[in-house]
Coordinates of C-alpha atoms in Angstrom, one line a residue:
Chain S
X1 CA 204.8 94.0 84.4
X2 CA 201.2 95.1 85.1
X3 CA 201.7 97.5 87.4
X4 CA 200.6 100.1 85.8
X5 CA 198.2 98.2 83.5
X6 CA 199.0 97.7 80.2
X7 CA 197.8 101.0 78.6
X8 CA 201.5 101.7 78.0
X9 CA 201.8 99.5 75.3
X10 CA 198.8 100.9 73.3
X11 CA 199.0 103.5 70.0
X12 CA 202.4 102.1 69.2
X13 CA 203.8 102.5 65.7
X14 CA 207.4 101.7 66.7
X15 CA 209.9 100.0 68.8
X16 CA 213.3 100.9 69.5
X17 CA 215.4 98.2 70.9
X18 CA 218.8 98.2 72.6
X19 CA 220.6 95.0 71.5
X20 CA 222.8 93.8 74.2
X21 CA 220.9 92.3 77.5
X22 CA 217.8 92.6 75.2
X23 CA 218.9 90.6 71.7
X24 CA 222.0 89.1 73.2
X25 CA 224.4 88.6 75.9
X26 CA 227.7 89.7 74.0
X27 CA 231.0 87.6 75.2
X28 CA 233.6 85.2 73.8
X29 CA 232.5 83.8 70.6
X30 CA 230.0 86.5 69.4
X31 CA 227.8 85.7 72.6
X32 CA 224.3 84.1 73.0
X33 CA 221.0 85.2 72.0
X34 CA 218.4 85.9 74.7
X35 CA 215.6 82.9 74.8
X36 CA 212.6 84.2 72.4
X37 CA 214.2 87.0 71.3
X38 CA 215.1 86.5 67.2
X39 CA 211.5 84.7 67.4
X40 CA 210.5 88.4 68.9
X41 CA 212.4 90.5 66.0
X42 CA 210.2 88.4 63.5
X43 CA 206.9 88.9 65.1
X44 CA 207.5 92.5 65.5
X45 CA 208.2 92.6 61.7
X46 CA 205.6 90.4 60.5
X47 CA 202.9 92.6 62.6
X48 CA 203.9 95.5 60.2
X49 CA 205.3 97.6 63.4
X50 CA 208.4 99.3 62.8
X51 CA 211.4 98.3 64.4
X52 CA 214.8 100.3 65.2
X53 CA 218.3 98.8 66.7
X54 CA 219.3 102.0 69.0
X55 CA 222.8 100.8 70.4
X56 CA 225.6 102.0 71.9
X57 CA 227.3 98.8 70.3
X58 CA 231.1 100.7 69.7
X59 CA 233.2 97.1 69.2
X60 CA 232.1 97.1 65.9
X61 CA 231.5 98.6 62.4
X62 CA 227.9 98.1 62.1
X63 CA 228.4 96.0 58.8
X64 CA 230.3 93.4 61.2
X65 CA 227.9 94.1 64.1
X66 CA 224.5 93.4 61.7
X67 CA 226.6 90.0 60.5
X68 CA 226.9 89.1 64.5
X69 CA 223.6 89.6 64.7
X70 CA 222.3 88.2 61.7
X71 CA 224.4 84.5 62.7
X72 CA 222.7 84.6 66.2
X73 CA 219.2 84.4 64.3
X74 CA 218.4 87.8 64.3
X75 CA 216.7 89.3 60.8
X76 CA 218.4 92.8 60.7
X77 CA 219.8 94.8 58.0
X78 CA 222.7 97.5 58.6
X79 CA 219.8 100.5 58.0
X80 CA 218.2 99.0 60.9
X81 CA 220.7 99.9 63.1
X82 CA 221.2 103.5 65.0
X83 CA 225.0 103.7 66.5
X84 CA 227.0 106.3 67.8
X85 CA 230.3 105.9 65.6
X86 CA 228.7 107.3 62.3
X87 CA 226.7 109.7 64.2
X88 CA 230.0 110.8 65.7
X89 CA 231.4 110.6 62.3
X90 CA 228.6 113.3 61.2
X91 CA 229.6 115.6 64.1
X92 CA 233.4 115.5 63.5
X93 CA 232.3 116.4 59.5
X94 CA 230.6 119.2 61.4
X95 CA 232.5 120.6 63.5
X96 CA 235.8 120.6 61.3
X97 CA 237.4 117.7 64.3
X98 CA 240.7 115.6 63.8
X99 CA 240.5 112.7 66.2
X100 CA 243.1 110.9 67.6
X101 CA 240.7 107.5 68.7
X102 CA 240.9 105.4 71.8
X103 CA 238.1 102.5 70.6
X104 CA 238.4 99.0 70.0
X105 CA 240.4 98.2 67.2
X106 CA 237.2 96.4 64.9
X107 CA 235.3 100.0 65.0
X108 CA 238.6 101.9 63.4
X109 CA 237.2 101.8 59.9
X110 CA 233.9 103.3 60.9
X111 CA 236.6 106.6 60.8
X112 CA 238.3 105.9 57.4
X113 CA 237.3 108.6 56.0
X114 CA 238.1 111.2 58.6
X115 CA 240.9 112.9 58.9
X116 CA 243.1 111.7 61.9
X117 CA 246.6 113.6 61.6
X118 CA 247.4 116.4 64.1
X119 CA 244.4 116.0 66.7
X120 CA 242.2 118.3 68.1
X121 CA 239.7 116.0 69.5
X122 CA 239.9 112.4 71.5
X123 CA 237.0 110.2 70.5
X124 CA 236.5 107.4 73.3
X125 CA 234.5 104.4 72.4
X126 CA 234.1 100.9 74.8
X127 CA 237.7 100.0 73.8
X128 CA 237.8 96.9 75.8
X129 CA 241.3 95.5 75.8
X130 CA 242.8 98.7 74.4
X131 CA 241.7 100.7 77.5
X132 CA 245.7 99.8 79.0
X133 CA 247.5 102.6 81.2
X134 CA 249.3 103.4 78.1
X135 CA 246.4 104.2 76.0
X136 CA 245.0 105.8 78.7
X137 CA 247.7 108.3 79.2
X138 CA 247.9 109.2 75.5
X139 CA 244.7 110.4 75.4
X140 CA 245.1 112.2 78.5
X141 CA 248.3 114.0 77.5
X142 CA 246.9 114.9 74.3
X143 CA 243.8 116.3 75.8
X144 CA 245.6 118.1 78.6
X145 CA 247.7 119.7 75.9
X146 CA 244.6 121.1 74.3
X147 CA 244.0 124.8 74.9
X148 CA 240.5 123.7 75.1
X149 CA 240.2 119.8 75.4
X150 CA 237.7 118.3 73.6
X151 CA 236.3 114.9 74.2
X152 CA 234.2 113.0 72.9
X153 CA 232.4 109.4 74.5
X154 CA 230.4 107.5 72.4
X155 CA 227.9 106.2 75.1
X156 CA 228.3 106.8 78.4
X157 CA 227.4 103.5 80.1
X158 CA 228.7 102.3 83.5
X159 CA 228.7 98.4 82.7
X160 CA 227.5 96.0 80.7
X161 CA 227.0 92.0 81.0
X162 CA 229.1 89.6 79.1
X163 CA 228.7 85.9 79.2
X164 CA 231.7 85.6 81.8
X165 CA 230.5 88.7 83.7
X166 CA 230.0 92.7 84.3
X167 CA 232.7 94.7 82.6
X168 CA 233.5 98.2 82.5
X169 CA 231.9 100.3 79.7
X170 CA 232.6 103.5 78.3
X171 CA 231.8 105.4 80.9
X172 CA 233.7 104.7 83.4
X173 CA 236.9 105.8 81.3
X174 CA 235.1 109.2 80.0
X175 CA 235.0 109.8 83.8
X176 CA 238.5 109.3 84.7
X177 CA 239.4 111.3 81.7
X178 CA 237.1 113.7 82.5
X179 CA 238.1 114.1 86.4
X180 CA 242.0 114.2 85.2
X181 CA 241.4 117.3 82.1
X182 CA 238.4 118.7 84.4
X183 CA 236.2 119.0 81.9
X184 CA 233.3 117.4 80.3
X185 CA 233.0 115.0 77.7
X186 CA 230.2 115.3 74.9
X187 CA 228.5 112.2 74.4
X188 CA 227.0 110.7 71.4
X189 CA 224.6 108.2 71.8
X190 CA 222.4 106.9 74.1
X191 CA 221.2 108.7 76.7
X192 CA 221.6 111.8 74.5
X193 CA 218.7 113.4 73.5
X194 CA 219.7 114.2 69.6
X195 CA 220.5 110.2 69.5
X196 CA 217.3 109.2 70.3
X197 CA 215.7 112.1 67.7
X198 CA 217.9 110.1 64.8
X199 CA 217.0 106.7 65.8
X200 CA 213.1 107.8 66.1
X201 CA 213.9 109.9 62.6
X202 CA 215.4 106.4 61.0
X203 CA 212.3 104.5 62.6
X204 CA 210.2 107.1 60.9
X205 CA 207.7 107.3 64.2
X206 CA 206.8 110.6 66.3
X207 CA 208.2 109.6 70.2
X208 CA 204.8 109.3 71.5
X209 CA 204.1 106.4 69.0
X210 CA 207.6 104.9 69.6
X211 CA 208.1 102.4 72.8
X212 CA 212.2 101.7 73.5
X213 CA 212.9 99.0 75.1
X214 CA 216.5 98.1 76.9
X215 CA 218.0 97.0 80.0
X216 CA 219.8 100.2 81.1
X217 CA 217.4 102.0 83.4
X218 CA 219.5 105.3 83.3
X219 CA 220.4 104.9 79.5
X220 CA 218.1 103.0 77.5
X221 CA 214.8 104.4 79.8
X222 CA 215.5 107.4 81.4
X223 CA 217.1 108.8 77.9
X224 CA 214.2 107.7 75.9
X225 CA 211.4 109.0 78.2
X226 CA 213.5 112.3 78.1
X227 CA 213.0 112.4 74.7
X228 CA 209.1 111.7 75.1
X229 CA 209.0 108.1 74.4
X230 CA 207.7 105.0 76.3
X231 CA 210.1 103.0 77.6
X232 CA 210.0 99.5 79.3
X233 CA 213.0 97.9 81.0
X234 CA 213.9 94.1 80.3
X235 CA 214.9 91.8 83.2
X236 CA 217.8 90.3 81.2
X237 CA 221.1 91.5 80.6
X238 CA 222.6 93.6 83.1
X239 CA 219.0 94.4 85.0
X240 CA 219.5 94.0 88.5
X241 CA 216.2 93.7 91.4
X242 CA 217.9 97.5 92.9
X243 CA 217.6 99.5 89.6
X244 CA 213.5 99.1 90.4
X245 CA 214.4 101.3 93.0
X246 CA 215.9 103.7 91.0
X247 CA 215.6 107.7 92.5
X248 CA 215.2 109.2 89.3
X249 CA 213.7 106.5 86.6
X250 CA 211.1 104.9 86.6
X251 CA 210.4 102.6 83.6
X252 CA 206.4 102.4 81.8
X253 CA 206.5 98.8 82.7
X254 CA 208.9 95.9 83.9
X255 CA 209.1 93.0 81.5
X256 CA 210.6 89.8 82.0
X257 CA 212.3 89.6 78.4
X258 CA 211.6 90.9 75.0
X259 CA 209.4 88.2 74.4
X260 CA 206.7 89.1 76.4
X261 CA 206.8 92.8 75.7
X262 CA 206.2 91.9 72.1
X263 CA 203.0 89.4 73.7
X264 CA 201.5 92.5 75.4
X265 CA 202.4 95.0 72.6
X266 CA 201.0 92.7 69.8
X267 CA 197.3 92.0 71.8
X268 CA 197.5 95.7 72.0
X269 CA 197.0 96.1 68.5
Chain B
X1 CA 256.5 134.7 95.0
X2 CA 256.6 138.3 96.7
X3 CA 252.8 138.2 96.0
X4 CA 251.7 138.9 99.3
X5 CA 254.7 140.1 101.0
X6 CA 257.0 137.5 102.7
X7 CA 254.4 137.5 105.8
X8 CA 253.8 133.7 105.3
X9 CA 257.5 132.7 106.2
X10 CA 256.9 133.8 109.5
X11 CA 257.1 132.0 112.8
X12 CA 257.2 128.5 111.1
X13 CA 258.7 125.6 113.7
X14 CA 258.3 123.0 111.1
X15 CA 257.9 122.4 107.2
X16 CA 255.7 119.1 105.5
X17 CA 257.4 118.4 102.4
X18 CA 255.5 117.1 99.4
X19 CA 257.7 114.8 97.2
X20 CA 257.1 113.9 93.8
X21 CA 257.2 117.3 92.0
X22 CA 259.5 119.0 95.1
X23 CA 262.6 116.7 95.7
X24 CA 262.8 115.3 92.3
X25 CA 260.8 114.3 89.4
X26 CA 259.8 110.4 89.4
X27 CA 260.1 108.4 86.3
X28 CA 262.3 105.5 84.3
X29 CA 265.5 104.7 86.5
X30 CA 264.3 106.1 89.8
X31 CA 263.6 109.4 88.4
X32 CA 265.6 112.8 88.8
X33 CA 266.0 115.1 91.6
X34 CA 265.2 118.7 91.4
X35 CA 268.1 121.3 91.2
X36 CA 268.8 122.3 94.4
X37 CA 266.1 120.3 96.5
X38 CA 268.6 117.6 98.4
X39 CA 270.8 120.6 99.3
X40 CA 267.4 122.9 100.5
X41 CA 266.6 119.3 103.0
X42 CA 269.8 119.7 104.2
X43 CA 269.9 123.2 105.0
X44 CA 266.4 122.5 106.5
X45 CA 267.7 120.1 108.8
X46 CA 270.3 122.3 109.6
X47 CA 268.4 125.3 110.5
X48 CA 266.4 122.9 113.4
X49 CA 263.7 123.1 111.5
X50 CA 261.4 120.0 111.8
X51 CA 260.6 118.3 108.6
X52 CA 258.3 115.4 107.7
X53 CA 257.9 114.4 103.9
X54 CA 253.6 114.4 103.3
X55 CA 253.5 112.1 100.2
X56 CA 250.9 109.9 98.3
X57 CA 253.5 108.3 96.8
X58 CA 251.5 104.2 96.2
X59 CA 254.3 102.5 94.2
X60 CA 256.9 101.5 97.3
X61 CA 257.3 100.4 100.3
X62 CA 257.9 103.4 102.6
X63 CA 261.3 101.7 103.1
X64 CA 262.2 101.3 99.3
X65 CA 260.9 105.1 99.1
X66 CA 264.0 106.2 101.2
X67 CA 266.3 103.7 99.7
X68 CA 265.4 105.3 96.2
X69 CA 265.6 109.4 98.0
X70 CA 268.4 108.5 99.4
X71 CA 270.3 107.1 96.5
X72 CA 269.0 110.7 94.8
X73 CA 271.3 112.3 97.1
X74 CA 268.1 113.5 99.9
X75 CA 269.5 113.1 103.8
X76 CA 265.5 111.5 104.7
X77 CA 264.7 108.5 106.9
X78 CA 261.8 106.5 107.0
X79 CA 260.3 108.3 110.2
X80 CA 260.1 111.0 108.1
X81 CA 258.1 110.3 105.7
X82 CA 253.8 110.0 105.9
X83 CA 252.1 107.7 103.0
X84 CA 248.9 106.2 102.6
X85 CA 249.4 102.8 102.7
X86 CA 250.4 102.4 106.4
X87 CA 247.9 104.7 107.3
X88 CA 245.3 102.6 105.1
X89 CA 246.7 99.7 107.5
X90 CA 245.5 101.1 110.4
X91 CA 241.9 102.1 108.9
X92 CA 241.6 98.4 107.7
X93 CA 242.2 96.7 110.8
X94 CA 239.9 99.5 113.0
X95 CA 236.8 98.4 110.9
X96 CA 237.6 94.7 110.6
X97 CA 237.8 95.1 106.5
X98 CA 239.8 92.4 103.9
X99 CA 241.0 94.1 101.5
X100 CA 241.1 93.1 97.6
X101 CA 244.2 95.1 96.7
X102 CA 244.7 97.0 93.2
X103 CA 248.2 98.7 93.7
X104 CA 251.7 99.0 92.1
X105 CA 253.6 95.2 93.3
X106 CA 256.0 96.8 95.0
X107 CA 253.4 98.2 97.3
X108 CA 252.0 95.0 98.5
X109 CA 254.0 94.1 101.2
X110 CA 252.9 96.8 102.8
X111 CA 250.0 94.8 103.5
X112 CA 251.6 91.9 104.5
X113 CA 250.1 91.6 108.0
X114 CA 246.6 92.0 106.6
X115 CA 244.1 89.6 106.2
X116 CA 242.8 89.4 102.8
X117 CA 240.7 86.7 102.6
X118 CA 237.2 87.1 101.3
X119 CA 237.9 90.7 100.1
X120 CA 235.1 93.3 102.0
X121 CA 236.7 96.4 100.7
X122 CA 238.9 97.2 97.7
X123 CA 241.9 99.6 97.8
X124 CA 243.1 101.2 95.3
X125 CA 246.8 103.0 95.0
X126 CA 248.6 104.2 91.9
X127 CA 248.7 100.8 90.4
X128 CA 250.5 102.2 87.4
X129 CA 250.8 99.1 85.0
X130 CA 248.6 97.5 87.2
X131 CA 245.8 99.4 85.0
X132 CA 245.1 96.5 83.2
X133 CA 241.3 96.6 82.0
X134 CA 241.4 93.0 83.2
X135 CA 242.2 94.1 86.5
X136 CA 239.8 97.6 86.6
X137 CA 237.1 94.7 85.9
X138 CA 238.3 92.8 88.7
X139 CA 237.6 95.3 91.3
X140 CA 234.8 96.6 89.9
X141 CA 233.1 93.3 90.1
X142 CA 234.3 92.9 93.6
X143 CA 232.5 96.1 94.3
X144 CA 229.2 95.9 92.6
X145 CA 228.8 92.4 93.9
X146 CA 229.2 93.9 97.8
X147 CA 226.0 94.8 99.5
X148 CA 227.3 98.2 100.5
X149 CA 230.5 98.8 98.3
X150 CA 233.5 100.6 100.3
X151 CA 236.4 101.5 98.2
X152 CA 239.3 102.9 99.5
X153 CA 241.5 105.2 97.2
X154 CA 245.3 105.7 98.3
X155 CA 245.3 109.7 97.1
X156 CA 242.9 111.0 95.0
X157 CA 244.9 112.9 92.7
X158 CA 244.6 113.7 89.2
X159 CA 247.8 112.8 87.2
X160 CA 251.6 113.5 87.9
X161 CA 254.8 114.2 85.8
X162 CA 257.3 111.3 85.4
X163 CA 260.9 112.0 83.6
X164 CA 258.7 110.9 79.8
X165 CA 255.5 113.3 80.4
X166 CA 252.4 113.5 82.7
X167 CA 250.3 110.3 83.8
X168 CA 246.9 109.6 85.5
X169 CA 247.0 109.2 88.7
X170 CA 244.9 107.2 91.1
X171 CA 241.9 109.9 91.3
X172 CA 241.0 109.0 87.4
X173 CA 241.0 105.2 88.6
X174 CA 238.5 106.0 91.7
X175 CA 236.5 108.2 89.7
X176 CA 235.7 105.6 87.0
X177 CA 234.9 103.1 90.0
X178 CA 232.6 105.5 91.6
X179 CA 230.7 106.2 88.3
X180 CA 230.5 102.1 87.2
X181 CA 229.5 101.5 91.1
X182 CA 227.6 104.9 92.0
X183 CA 229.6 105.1 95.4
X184 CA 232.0 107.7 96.8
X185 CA 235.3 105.9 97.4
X186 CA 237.1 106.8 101.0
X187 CA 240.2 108.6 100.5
X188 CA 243.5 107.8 102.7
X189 CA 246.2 110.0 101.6
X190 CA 246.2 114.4 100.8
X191 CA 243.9 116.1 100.9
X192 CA 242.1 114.1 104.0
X193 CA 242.4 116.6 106.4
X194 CA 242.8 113.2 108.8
X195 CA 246.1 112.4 106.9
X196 CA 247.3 115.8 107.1
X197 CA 246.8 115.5 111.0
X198 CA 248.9 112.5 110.9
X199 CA 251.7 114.2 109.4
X200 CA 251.6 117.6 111.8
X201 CA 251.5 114.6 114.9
X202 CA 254.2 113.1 113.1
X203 CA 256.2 116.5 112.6
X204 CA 255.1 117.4 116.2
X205 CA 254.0 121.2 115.2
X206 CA 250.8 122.9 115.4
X207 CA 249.2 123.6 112.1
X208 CA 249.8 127.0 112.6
X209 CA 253.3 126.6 112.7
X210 CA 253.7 124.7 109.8
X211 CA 254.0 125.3 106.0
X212 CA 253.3 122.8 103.4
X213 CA 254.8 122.8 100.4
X214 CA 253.6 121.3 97.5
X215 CA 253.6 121.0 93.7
X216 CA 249.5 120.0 94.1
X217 CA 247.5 122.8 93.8
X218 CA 244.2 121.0 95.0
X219 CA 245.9 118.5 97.4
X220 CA 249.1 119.7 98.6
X221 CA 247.6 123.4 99.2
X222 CA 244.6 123.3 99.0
X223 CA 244.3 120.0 101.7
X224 CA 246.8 121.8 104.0
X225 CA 245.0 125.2 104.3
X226 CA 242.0 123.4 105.0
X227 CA 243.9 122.0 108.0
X228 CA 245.2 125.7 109.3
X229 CA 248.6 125.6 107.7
X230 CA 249.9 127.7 105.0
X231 CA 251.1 126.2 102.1
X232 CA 253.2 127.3 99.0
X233 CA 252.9 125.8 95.5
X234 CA 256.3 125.0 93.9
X235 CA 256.3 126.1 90.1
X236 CA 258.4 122.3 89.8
X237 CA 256.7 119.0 88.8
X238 CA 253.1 119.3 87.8
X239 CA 253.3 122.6 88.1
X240 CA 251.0 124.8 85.0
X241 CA 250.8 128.2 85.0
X242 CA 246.9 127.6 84.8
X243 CA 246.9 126.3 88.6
X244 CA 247.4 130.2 89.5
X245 CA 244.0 131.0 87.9
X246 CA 242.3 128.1 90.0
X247 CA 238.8 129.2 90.8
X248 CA 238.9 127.9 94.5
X249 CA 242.5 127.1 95.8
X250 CA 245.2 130.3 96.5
X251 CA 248.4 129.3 98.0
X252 CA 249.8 131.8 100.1
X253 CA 252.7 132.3 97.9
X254 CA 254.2 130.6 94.5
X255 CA 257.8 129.9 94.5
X256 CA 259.7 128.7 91.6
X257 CA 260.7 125.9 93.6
X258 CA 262.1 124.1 97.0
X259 CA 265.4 126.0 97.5
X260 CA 263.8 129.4 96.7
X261 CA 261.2 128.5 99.4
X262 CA 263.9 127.3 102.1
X263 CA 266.0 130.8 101.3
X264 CA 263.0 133.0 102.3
X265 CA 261.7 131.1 105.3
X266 CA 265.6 130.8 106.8
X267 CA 265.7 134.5 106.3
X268 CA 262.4 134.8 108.5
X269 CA 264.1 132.8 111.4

């Protein structure tokens, strides 16, 4: 936690937090909220800091996901969240894209309004359950039949913790679709960089006034130091002791849980 | 076909078949063979030719493999065939490992005679069904839980064509392991240059001597000319007219499929 003193957590106007392993540990029946952590949400807010969800949450609309949140305790409102399906939405507007959508089936009507017949896009989201050999090869056939395959992965995480255990995220699939179409698959949201730029725009802080903090060293930190920010990594959720000997990322500080990084970041001020 | 003259039918002693693709198309019922494929084995066999089929084939027993050729009308016995499970056997019980096994059923008793309690490895084959998000979580945990992770793939290959269109193969499955793990599975099976060794000892022909003929661009051809044989790519099973723009792998001639590929070379002799 000290190593590095605590000047990290000084000039700070901001936080961005990843929800799951830092809020909650999702599972069966909604999940659990992380000890301190809705007391941590309402000292952050009562301090007048600004405060930003930036998840890569995809087995939700974000109107369901808020509600989840809001019955564990937590005082968030749907503008306070920063996901990847309506940024992906903005992108398909964009770029004139029909996806056909292998995603769990509660984040469907995030895409009600976007035209799904005749494909020319896969969008891939942590469908969970629906990611069955079937599904699988129905994206894959319709990408391979693509003159110029287009997919899309909203996140690209390797794992994440439930309550009964690691599971598979999002990225593991976009790989093996990736490997099978050799291509590469454009991600929205976190660790992309114009992600974090419309969760930091939505916060309404410059990066170097904004901390993120999360439990994916290569997602939540690495992508938000990219982008310029602070970024401190939680030991809950799917931390484990090896990612502090990550090659490539190396967090502004270590904290135990939320909790105390909103301690240190609030005697800061 | 005539690309580069008829040079490469020269001086061959012996022939590795690939199967899936060259003797028939696999799929609902058993599958279909090829037009003229079980006729082009015969004539093979009785030019004096040596043959040995060089398959990744995962979802049978090597024995219920020839059961199903044969009942396709292909004159094949199970000496003749090289797959990755048997030599996955041997590999397991030189290094002492336990497998935790995510293949196709009908592939398991293959591994009847090893021990596979307290899993220290996982192998995976073309599970098929198998798929199950339940069961990619499975292994995955298994892995990530091992102090130095050792995942054995069956074949790395990309996807194949069944009778009702074109499915991932095992390589998407050991790519998304690799990626949720950060590990580099072991591959048994084409393109290992080992396995391909295998299959000459078994065929009893110097690589040099020996034509492989595949439907594979990357690891029917491009595994065998890494060994010193030449290979041919059938324009049968997987076969895309793209594979003959591949940036890295050139076969040493295309033919449109098994029996055009057996006329030439019994010309040569």
């Amino acid at each position: 936690m000290a190593e590095r003193g605590r000047g990290w957590a000084r000039a700070v106007r901001g936080l961005l937090l990843d929800v799951s392993g830092v809020l909650y540990d999702s599972g069966a029946g909604g999940g659990v909220p992380i000890a301190g952590s809705a007391e941590a949400v309402r000292r952050i807010k009562a301090s007048g800091l600004k405060l930003q969800l930036c998840t890569n949450e995809t087995q939700a609309t974000r109107e369901n996901f808020v509600k989840k949140l809001r019955a564990l305790g937590f005082d968030i409102s749907v503008a306070e969240v920063t996901a990847p399906a309506p940024a992906a939405c903005r992108l398909l507007r964009e770029r004139g894209l029909r996806p056909h959508l292998l995603v769990h089936d509660d984040l469907v009507p995030e895409f009600a309004e976007i035209d799904k017949t005749n494909p020319n896009c896969v969008v891939l989201g942590d469908a969970a359950e629906n990611f069955t050999y079937a599904n699988l090869n129905e994206a894959f056939r319709l990408l391979i039949g693509m003159e110029k395959p287009v997919l899309i992965s909203l996140g690209k995480g390797r794992y994440y913790k439930e309550t009964d255990g690691l599971k598979l995220d999002v990225g593991a699939y976009m790989k093996a679709l990736e490997y099978a179409c050799d291509i590469q698959a454009e991600v929205v949201g976190k660790p992309a960089k114009t992600f974090f730029e419309s969760a930091l725009a939505e916060l309404g802080v410059p990066p170097e006034q904004a901390i993120m903090i999360g439990d994916d060293i290569v997602s939540d930190v690495g992508g938000a130091q990219q982008c310029g920010m602070r970024a401190l990594q939680v030991r809950t959720g799917k931390y484990r002791p090896s990612d502090e000997n990550h090659p490539e990322v190396k967090p502004d500080a270590y904290v135990n849980n939320l909790a105390e990084a909103v301690d240190i970041i609030l005697q800061q001020l």
